[in-house]
Amino acid sequence: MTTQDFLIKWGVYGLALLPVWFCQAFVLNRLPFLPLTPMLLPLAAVCVAVLEG
């Protein structure tokens, strides 16, 4: 894999995290689920790890 392909791949991963972050910061924090606050960013990191490994 070339350096350019590597940078493009991780750039796409970074751009894909923006809607996840937006949903977590502005939608899910406003909705109380009992005493729980859902965390999507760790789930997104696990998805990236699965795609890489």
PDB file of N, CA, C and O in Angstrom:
ATOM      1  N   MET A   1       0.851  -1.164   0.000  1.00  0.00           N
ATOM      2  CA  MET A   1       0.000   0.000   0.000  1.00  0.00           C
ATOM      3  C   MET A   1       0.905   1.238   0.000  1.00  0.00           C
ATOM      4  O   MET A   1       1.809   1.342   0.815  1.00  0.00           O
ATOM      5  N   THR A   2       0.612   2.146  -0.891  1.00  0.00           N
ATOM      6  CA  THR A   2       1.424   3.355  -0.973  1.00  0.00           C
ATOM      7  C   THR A   2       1.037   4.326   0.141  1.00  0.00           C
ATOM      8  O   THR A   2      -0.011   4.183   0.781  1.00  0.00           O
ATOM      9  N   THR A   3       1.892   5.293   0.349  1.00  0.00           N
ATOM     10  CA  THR A   3       1.631   6.288   1.384  1.00  0.00           C
ATOM     11  C   THR A   3       0.371   7.085   1.074  1.00  0.00           C
ATOM     12  O   THR A   3      -0.424   7.390   1.971  1.00  0.00           O
ATOM     13  N   GLN A   4       0.161   7.392  -0.189  1.00  0.00           N
ATOM     14  CA  GLN A   4      -1.032   8.144  -0.569  1.00  0.00           C
ATOM     15  C   GLN A   4      -2.302   7.339  -0.291  1.00  0.00           C
ATOM     16  O   GLN A   4      -3.274   7.874   0.244  1.00  0.00           O
ATOM     17  N   ASP A   5      -2.285   6.055  -0.617  1.00  0.00           N
ATOM     18  CA  ASP A   5      -3.447   5.202  -0.322  1.00  0.00           C
ATOM     19  C   ASP A   5      -3.694   5.114   1.188  1.00  0.00           C
ATOM     20  O   ASP A   5      -4.838   5.119   1.641  1.00  0.00           O
ATOM     21  N   PHE A   6      -2.615   5.008   1.941  1.00  0.00           N
ATOM     22  CA  PHE A   6      -2.711   4.944   3.392  1.00  0.00           C
ATOM     23  C   PHE A   6      -3.362   6.206   3.945  1.00  0.00           C
ATOM     24  O   PHE A   6      -4.260   6.138   4.786  1.00  0.00           O
ATOM     25  N   LEU A   7      -2.928   7.371   3.469  1.00  0.00           N
ATOM     26  CA  LEU A   7      -3.487   8.632   3.941  1.00  0.00           C
ATOM     27  C   LEU A   7      -4.944   8.798   3.518  1.00  0.00           C
ATOM     28  O   LEU A   7      -5.768   9.317   4.288  1.00  0.00           O
ATOM     29  N   ILE A   8      -5.283   8.365   2.324  1.00  0.00           N
ATOM     30  CA  ILE A   8      -6.669   8.446   1.861  1.00  0.00           C
ATOM     31  C   ILE A   8      -7.564   7.558   2.719  1.00  0.00           C
ATOM     32  O   ILE A   8      -8.651   7.967   3.138  1.00  0.00           O
ATOM     33  N   LYS A   9      -7.103   6.353   3.002  1.00  0.00           N
ATOM     34  CA  LYS A   9      -7.895   5.415   3.818  1.00  0.00           C
ATOM     35  C   LYS A   9      -8.177   6.000   5.198  1.00  0.00           C
ATOM     36  O   LYS A   9      -9.316   6.008   5.660  1.00  0.00           O
ATOM     37  N   TRP A  10      -7.159   6.522   5.870  1.00  0.00           N
ATOM     38  CA  TRP A  10      -7.359   7.065   7.207  1.00  0.00           C
ATOM     39  C   TRP A  10      -8.114   8.383   7.169  1.00  0.00           C
ATOM     40  O   TRP A  10      -8.822   8.737   8.120  1.00  0.00           O
ATOM     41  N   GLY A  11      -8.011   9.116   6.075  1.00  0.00           N
ATOM     42  CA  GLY A  11      -8.820  10.323   5.913  1.00  0.00           C
ATOM     43  C   GLY A  11     -10.299   9.985   5.803  1.00  0.00           C
ATOM     44  O   GLY A  11     -11.149  10.667   6.379  1.00  0.00           O
ATOM     45  N   VAL A  12     -10.601   8.926   5.070  1.00  0.00           N
ATOM     46  CA  VAL A  12     -11.992   8.479   4.954  1.00  0.00           C
ATOM     47  C   VAL A  12     -12.510   7.990   6.302  1.00  0.00           C
ATOM     48  O   VAL A  12     -13.644   8.279   6.683  1.00  0.00           O
ATOM     49  N   TYR A  13     -11.679   7.266   7.056  1.00  0.00           N
ATOM     50  CA  TYR A  13     -12.094   6.856   8.401  1.00  0.00           C
ATOM     51  C   TYR A  13     -12.386   8.069   9.269  1.00  0.00           C
ATOM     52  O   TYR A  13     -13.363   8.096  10.007  1.00  0.00           O
ATOM     53  N   GLY A  14     -11.546   9.080   9.183  1.00  0.00           N
ATOM     54  CA  GLY A  14     -11.755  10.292   9.972  1.00  0.00           C
ATOM     55  C   GLY A  14     -13.024  11.017   9.581  1.00  0.00           C
ATOM     56  O   GLY A  14     -13.776  11.487  10.441  1.00  0.00           O
ATOM     57  N   LEU A  15     -13.293  11.116   8.278  1.00  0.00           N
ATOM     58  CA  LEU A  15     -14.527  11.765   7.823  1.00  0.00           C
ATOM     59  C   LEU A  15     -15.765  10.962   8.208  1.00  0.00           C
ATOM     60  O   LEU A  15     -16.825  11.536   8.467  1.00  0.00           O
ATOM     61  N   ALA A  16     -15.638   9.651   8.257  1.00  0.00           N
ATOM     62  CA  ALA A  16     -16.767   8.816   8.654  1.00  0.00           C
ATOM     63  C   ALA A  16     -17.086   8.978  10.141  1.00  0.00           C
ATOM     64  O   ALA A  16     -18.215   8.725  10.562  1.00  0.00           O
ATOM     65  N   LEU A  17     -16.112   9.410  10.935  1.00  0.00           N
ATOM     66  CA  LEU A  17     -16.365   9.614  12.359  1.00  0.00           C
ATOM     67  C   LEU A  17     -17.132  10.909  12.637  1.00  0.00           C
ATOM     68  O   LEU A  17     -17.726  11.047  13.706  1.00  0.00           O
ATOM     69  N   LEU A  18     -17.123  11.849  11.713  1.00  0.00           N
ATOM     70  CA  LEU A  18     -17.816  13.117  11.949  1.00  0.00           C
ATOM     71  C   LEU A  18     -19.322  12.946  12.187  1.00  0.00           C
ATOM     72  O   LEU A  18     -19.855  13.501  13.144  1.00  0.00           O
ATOM     73  N   PRO A  19     -20.052  12.182  11.345  1.00  0.00           N
ATOM     74  CA  PRO A  19     -21.482  11.998  11.651  1.00  0.00           C
ATOM     75  C   PRO A  19     -21.714  11.235  12.958  1.00  0.00           C
ATOM     76  O   PRO A  19     -22.681  11.503  13.666  1.00  0.00           O
ATOM     77  N   VAL A  20     -20.809  10.305  13.276  1.00  0.00           N
ATOM     78  CA  VAL A  20     -20.940   9.560  14.533  1.00  0.00           C
ATOM     79  C   VAL A  20     -20.775  10.519  15.708  1.00  0.00           C
ATOM     80  O   VAL A  20     -21.546  10.488  16.674  1.00  0.00           O
ATOM     81  N   TRP A  21     -19.762  11.365  15.636  1.00  0.00           N
ATOM     82  CA  TRP A  21     -19.535  12.345  16.700  1.00  0.00           C
ATOM     83  C   TRP A  21     -20.714  13.306  16.806  1.00  0.00           C
ATOM     84  O   TRP A  21     -21.165  13.626  17.903  1.00  0.00           O
ATOM     85  N   PHE A  22     -21.223  13.782  15.663  1.00  0.00           N
ATOM     86  CA  PHE A  22     -22.364  14.698  15.664  1.00  0.00           C
ATOM     87  C   PHE A  22     -23.575  14.054  16.335  1.00  0.00           C
ATOM     88  O   PHE A  22     -24.253  14.673  17.158  1.00  0.00           O
ATOM     89  N   CYS A  23     -23.836  12.799  15.979  1.00  0.00           N
ATOM     90  CA  CYS A  23     -24.985  12.087  16.561  1.00  0.00           C
ATOM     91  C   CYS A  23     -24.810  11.939  18.066  1.00  0.00           C
ATOM     92  O   CYS A  23     -25.754  12.146  18.829  1.00  0.00           O
ATOM     93  N   GLN A  24     -23.605  11.611  18.496  1.00  0.00           N
ATOM     94  CA  GLN A  24     -23.372  11.442  19.925  1.00  0.00           C
ATOM     95  C   GLN A  24     -23.448  12.772  20.660  1.00  0.00           C
ATOM     96  O   GLN A  24     -24.066  12.864  21.720  1.00  0.00           O
ATOM     97  N   ALA A  25     -22.857  13.818  20.114  1.00  0.00           N
ATOM     98  CA  ALA A  25     -22.771  15.090  20.821  1.00  0.00           C
ATOM     99  C   ALA A  25     -24.090  15.845  20.848  1.00  0.00           C
ATOM    100  O   ALA A  25     -24.416  16.482  21.859  1.00  0.00           O
ATOM    101  N   PHE A  26     -24.850  15.799  19.767  1.00  0.00           N
ATOM    102  CA  PHE A  26     -26.017  16.662  19.675  1.00  0.00           C
ATOM    103  C   PHE A  26     -27.361  15.934  19.719  1.00  0.00           C
ATOM    104  O   PHE A  26     -28.384  16.577  19.904  1.00  0.00           O
ATOM    105  N   VAL A  27     -27.366  14.628  19.558  1.00  0.00           N
ATOM    106  CA  VAL A  27     -28.637  13.903  19.568  1.00  0.00           C
ATOM    107  C   VAL A  27     -28.740  13.013  20.805  1.00  0.00           C
ATOM    108  O   VAL A  27     -29.668  13.147  21.600  1.00  0.00           O
ATOM    109  N   LEU A  28     -27.778  12.112  20.979  1.00  0.00           N
ATOM    110  CA  LEU A  28     -27.887  11.134  22.060  1.00  0.00           C
ATOM    111  C   LEU A  28     -27.689  11.734  23.439  1.00  0.00           C
ATOM    112  O   LEU A  28     -28.219  11.206  24.414  1.00  0.00           O
ATOM    113  N   ASN A  29     -26.926  12.822  23.553  1.00  0.00           N
ATOM    114  CA  ASN A  29     -26.763  13.450  24.862  1.00  0.00           C
ATOM    115  C   ASN A  29     -28.036  14.156  25.324  1.00  0.00           C
ATOM    116  O   ASN A  29     -28.190  14.445  26.496  1.00  0.00           O
ATOM    117  N   ARG A  30     -28.935  14.437  24.417  1.00  0.00           N
ATOM    118  CA  ARG A  30     -30.192  15.093  24.763  1.00  0.00           C
ATOM    119  C   ARG A  30     -31.277  14.090  25.180  1.00  0.00           C
ATOM    120  O   ARG A  30     -32.279  14.472  25.758  1.00  0.00           O
ATOM    121  N   LEU A  31     -31.081  12.817  24.833  1.00  0.00           N
ATOM    122  CA  LEU A  31     -32.076  11.791  25.140  1.00  0.00           C
ATOM    123  C   LEU A  31     -31.603  10.955  26.325  1.00  0.00           C
ATOM    124  O   LEU A  31     -30.635  10.219  26.223  1.00  0.00           O
ATOM    125  N   PRO A  32     -32.295  11.033  27.433  1.00  0.00           N
ATOM    126  CA  PRO A  32     -31.870  10.207  28.573  1.00  0.00           C
ATOM    127  C   PRO A  32     -32.356   8.762  28.414  1.00  0.00           C
ATOM    128  O   PRO A  32     -33.517   8.511  28.129  1.00  0.00           O
ATOM    129  N   PHE A  33     -31.453   7.829  28.537  1.00  0.00           N
ATOM    130  CA  PHE A  33     -31.783   6.398  28.544  1.00  0.00           C
ATOM    131  C   PHE A  33     -31.524   5.881  29.952  1.00  0.00           C
ATOM    132  O   PHE A  33     -30.440   5.405  30.254  1.00  0.00           O
ATOM    133  N   LEU A  34     -32.530   6.048  30.789  1.00  0.00           N
ATOM    134  CA  LEU A  34     -32.394   5.757  32.216  1.00  0.00           C
ATOM    135  C   LEU A  34     -31.200   6.553  32.734  1.00  0.00           C
ATOM    136  O   LEU A  34     -31.099   7.733  32.444  1.00  0.00           O
ATOM    137  N   PRO A  35     -30.262   5.967  33.458  1.00  0.00           N
ATOM    138  CA  PRO A  35     -29.102   6.769  33.883  1.00  0.00           C
ATOM    139  C   PRO A  35     -27.913   6.623  32.923  1.00  0.00           C
ATOM    140  O   PRO A  35     -26.811   6.994  33.263  1.00  0.00           O
ATOM    141  N   LEU A  36     -28.135   6.066  31.730  1.00  0.00           N
ATOM    142  CA  LEU A  36     -27.039   5.751  30.811  1.00  0.00           C
ATOM    143  C   LEU A  36     -26.864   6.836  29.749  1.00  0.00           C
ATOM    144  O   LEU A  36     -27.829   7.439  29.305  1.00  0.00           O
ATOM    145  N   THR A  37     -25.630   7.037  29.336  1.00  0.00           N
ATOM    146  CA  THR A  37     -25.330   7.904  28.200  1.00  0.00           C
ATOM    147  C   THR A  37     -24.630   7.038  27.154  1.00  0.00           C
ATOM    148  O   THR A  37     -23.543   6.522  27.405  1.00  0.00           O
ATOM    149  N   PRO A  38     -25.227   6.853  25.987  1.00  0.00           N
ATOM    150  CA  PRO A  38     -24.606   6.000  24.981  1.00  0.00           C
ATOM    151  C   PRO A  38     -23.322   6.618  24.437  1.00  0.00           C
ATOM    152  O   PRO A  38     -23.237   7.828  24.239  1.00  0.00           O
ATOM    153  N   MET A  39     -22.325   5.777  24.207  1.00  0.00           N
ATOM    154  CA  MET A  39     -21.040   6.221  23.669  1.00  0.00           C
ATOM    155  C   MET A  39     -20.819   5.521  22.334  1.00  0.00           C
ATOM    156  O   MET A  39     -20.676   4.302  22.288  1.00  0.00           O
ATOM    157  N   LEU A  40     -20.808   6.273  21.246  1.00  0.00           N
ATOM    158  CA  LEU A  40     -20.644   5.692  19.918  1.00  0.00           C
ATOM    159  C   LEU A  40     -19.208   5.708  19.425  1.00  0.00           C
ATOM    160  O   LEU A  40     -18.839   4.893  18.585  1.00  0.00           O
ATOM    161  N   LEU A  41     -18.376   6.633  19.906  1.00  0.00           N
ATOM    162  CA  LEU A  41     -17.014   6.718  19.399  1.00  0.00           C
ATOM    163  C   LEU A  41     -16.180   5.470  19.711  1.00  0.00           C
ATOM    164  O   LEU A  41     -15.433   5.012  18.846  1.00  0.00           O
ATOM    165  N   PRO A  42     -16.279   4.868  20.907  1.00  0.00           N
ATOM    166  CA  PRO A  42     -15.560   3.606  21.106  1.00  0.00           C
ATOM    167  C   PRO A  42     -16.056   2.499  20.168  1.00  0.00           C
ATOM    168  O   PRO A  42     -15.261   1.695  19.686  1.00  0.00           O
ATOM    169  N   LEU A  43     -17.348   2.479  19.890  1.00  0.00           N
ATOM    170  CA  LEU A  43     -17.884   1.504  18.948  1.00  0.00           C
ATOM    171  C   LEU A  43     -17.307   1.728  17.551  1.00  0.00           C
ATOM    172  O   LEU A  43     -16.975   0.779  16.846  1.00  0.00           O
ATOM    173  N   ALA A  44     -17.170   2.987  17.157  1.00  0.00           N
ATOM    174  CA  ALA A  44     -16.586   3.298  15.856  1.00  0.00           C
ATOM    175  C   ALA A  44     -15.121   2.865  15.803  1.00  0.00           C
ATOM    176  O   ALA A  44     -14.656   2.381  14.768  1.00  0.00           O
ATOM    177  N   ALA A  45     -14.389   3.023  16.890  1.00  0.00           N
ATOM    178  CA  ALA A  45     -12.991   2.585  16.920  1.00  0.00           C
ATOM    179  C   ALA A  45     -12.897   1.068  16.787  1.00  0.00           C
ATOM    180  O   ALA A  45     -12.000   0.552  16.098  1.00  0.00           O
ATOM    181  N   VAL A  46     -13.826   0.359  17.387  1.00  0.00           N
ATOM    182  CA  VAL A  46     -13.848  -1.101  17.250  1.00  0.00           C
ATOM    183  C   VAL A  46     -14.144  -1.494  15.804  1.00  0.00           C
ATOM    184  O   VAL A  46     -13.543  -2.428  15.261  1.00  0.00           O
ATOM    185  N   CYS A  47     -15.036  -0.790  15.149  1.00  0.00           N
ATOM    186  CA  CYS A  47     -15.354  -1.070  13.738  1.00  0.00           C
ATOM    187  C   CYS A  47     -14.122  -0.868  12.859  1.00  0.00           C
ATOM    188  O   CYS A  47     -13.863  -1.671  11.961  1.00  0.00           O
ATOM    189  N   VAL A  48     -13.360   0.186  13.113  1.00  0.00           N
ATOM    190  CA  VAL A  48     -12.136   0.404  12.348  1.00  0.00           C
ATOM    191  C   VAL A  48     -11.146  -0.723  12.609  1.00  0.00           C
ATOM    192  O   VAL A  48     -10.488  -1.216  11.685  1.00  0.00           O
ATOM    193  N   ALA A  49     -11.022  -1.154  13.848  1.00  0.00           N
ATOM    194  CA  ALA A  49     -10.103  -2.249  14.176  1.00  0.00           C
ATOM    195  C   ALA A  49     -10.502  -3.539  13.463  1.00  0.00           C
ATOM    196  O   ALA A  49      -9.646  -4.296  12.998  1.00  0.00           O
ATOM    197  N   VAL A  50     -11.800  -3.788  13.370  1.00  0.00           N
ATOM    198  CA  VAL A  50     -12.266  -4.983  12.670  1.00  0.00           C
ATOM    199  C   VAL A  50     -11.949  -4.896  11.175  1.00  0.00           C
ATOM    200  O   VAL A  50     -11.520  -5.876  10.562  1.00  0.00           O
ATOM    201  N   LEU A  51     -12.127  -3.714  10.599  1.00  0.00           N
ATOM    202  CA  LEU A  51     -11.819  -3.545   9.171  1.00  0.00           C
ATOM    203  C   LEU A  51     -10.332  -3.673   8.901  1.00  0.00           C
ATOM    204  O   LEU A  51      -9.935  -4.110   7.814  1.00  0.00           O
ATOM    205  N   GLU A  52      -9.497  -3.287   9.841  1.00  0.00           N
ATOM    206  CA  GLU A  52      -8.059  -3.340   9.643  1.00  0.00           C
ATOM    207  C   GLU A  52      -7.486  -4.733   9.896  1.00  0.00           C
ATOM    208  O   GLU A  52      -6.451  -5.058   9.351  1.00  0.00           O
ATOM    209  N   GLY A  53      -8.101  -5.497  10.764  1.00  0.00           N
ATOM    210  CA  GLY A  53      -7.470  -6.737  11.176  1.00  0.00           C
ATOM    211  C   GLY A  53      -8.141  -7.924  10.630  1.00  0.00           C
ATOM    212  O   GLY A  53      -7.818  -9.020  10.599  1.00  0.00           O
TER     213      GLY A  53
END
